Short mmCIF file of C-alpha atoms in Angstrom, two decimals:
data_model
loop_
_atom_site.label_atom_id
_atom_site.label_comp_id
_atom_site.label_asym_id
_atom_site.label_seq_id
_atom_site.Cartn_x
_atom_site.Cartn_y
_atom_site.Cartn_z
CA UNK A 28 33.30 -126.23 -47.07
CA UNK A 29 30.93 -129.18 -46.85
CA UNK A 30 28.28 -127.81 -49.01
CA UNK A 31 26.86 -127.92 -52.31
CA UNK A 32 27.62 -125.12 -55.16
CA UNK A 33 23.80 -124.24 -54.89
CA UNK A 34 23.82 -123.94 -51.37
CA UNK A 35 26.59 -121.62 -51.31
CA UNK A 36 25.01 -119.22 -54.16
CA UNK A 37 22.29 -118.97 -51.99
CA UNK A 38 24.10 -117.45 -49.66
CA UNK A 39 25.61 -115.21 -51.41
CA UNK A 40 22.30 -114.16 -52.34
CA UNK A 41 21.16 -113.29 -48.86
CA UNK A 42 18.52 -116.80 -49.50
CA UNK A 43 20.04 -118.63 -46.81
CA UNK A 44 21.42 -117.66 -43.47
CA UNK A 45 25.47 -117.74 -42.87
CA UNK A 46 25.81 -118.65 -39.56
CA UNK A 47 29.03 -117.52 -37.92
CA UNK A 48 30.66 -121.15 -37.97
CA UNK A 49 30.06 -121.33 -42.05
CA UNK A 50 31.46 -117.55 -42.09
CA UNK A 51 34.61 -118.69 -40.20
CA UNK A 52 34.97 -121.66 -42.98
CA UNK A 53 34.43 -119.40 -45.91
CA UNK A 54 37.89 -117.22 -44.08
CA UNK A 55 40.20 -120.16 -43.74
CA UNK A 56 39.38 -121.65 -47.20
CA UNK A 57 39.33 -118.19 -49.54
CA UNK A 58 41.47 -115.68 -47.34
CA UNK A 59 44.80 -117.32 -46.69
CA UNK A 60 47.34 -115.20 -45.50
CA UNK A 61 50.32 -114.89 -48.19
CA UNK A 62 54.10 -114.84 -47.39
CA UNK A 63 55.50 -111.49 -48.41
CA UNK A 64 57.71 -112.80 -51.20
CA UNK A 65 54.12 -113.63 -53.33
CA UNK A 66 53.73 -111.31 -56.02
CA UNK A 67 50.60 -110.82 -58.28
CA UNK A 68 50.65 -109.33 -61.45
CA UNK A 69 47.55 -108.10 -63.38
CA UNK A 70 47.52 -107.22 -66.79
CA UNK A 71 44.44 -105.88 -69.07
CA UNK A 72 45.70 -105.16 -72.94
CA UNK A 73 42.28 -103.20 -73.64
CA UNK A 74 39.31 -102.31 -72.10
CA UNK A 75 36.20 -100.55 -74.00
CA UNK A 76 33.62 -98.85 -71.33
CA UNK A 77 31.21 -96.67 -72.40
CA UNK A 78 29.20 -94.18 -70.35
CA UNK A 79 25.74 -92.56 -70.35
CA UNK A 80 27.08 -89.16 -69.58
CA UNK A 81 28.22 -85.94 -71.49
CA UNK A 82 30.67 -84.91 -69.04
CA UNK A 83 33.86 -86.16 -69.79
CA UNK A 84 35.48 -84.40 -66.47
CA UNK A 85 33.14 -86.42 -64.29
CA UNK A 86 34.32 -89.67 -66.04
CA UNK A 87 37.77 -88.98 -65.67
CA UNK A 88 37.93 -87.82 -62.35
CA UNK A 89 35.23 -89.75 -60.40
CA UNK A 90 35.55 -93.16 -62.27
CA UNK A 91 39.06 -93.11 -63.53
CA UNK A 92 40.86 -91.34 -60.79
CA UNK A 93 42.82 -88.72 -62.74
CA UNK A 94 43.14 -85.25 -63.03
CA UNK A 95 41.51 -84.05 -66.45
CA UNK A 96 44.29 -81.08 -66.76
CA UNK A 97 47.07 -83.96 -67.44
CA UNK A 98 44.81 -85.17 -70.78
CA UNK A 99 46.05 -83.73 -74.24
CA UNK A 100 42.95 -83.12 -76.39
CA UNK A 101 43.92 -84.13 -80.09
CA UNK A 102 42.93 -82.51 -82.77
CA UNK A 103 41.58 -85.26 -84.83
CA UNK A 104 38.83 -87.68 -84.67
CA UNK A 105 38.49 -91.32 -84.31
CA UNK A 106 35.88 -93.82 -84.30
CA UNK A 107 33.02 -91.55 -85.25
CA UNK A 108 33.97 -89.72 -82.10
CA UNK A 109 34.72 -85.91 -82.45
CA UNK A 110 36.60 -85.37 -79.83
CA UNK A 111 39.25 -87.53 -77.69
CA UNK A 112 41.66 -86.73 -74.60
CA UNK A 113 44.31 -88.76 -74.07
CA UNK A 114 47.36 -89.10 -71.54
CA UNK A 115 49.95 -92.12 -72.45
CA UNK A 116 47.81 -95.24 -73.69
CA UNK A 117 44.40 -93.94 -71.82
CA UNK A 118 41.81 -92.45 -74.68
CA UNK A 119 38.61 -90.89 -74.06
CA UNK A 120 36.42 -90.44 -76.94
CA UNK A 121 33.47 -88.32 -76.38
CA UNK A 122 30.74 -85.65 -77.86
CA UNK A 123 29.05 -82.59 -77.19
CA UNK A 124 25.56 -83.64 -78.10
#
């Protein structure tokens, strides 16, 4: 790009100006287009997120993207949590108070 790593945070910051030649850069060097053959693959083994919310439908629905009526609640506890919901590897531990 021409310019230094501090320079560039700034911009990304909204601390310096992108003019339309420096935004036309940034697209050649970061966005190049990919030949269809490419594949990515992503993989995440565990992820812990906790949430500053009682409702567990809201969290599964809004953030997660699934439908709370395919979750099995079990009937025993884990991690100090009294309740979980599951469906396949995906556990939601949660409370009532």
């Amino acid at each position: 790009l021409g310019i230094s790593l501090s320079y560039y945070r700034k911009m990304e910051k909204g601390e310096r100006a992108v003019t339309s030649e420096m935004e036309e850069k940034i697209r050649r060097s970061f966005f190049k287009k990919r030949e269809s053959s490419t594949v990515f693959v992503g993989t995440n083994d565990y992820t812990n997120i906790r949430f500053q919310t009682l409702n567990v439908r809201e969290v599964v629905s809004k953030i997660l993207g699934l439908n709370v009526e395919n979750f099995q609640l079990n009937e025993y506890n884990r991690y100090q949590y009294p309740f979980f919901i599951s469906y396949g590897h995906i556990n939601v531990y949660y409370h009532d108070k």
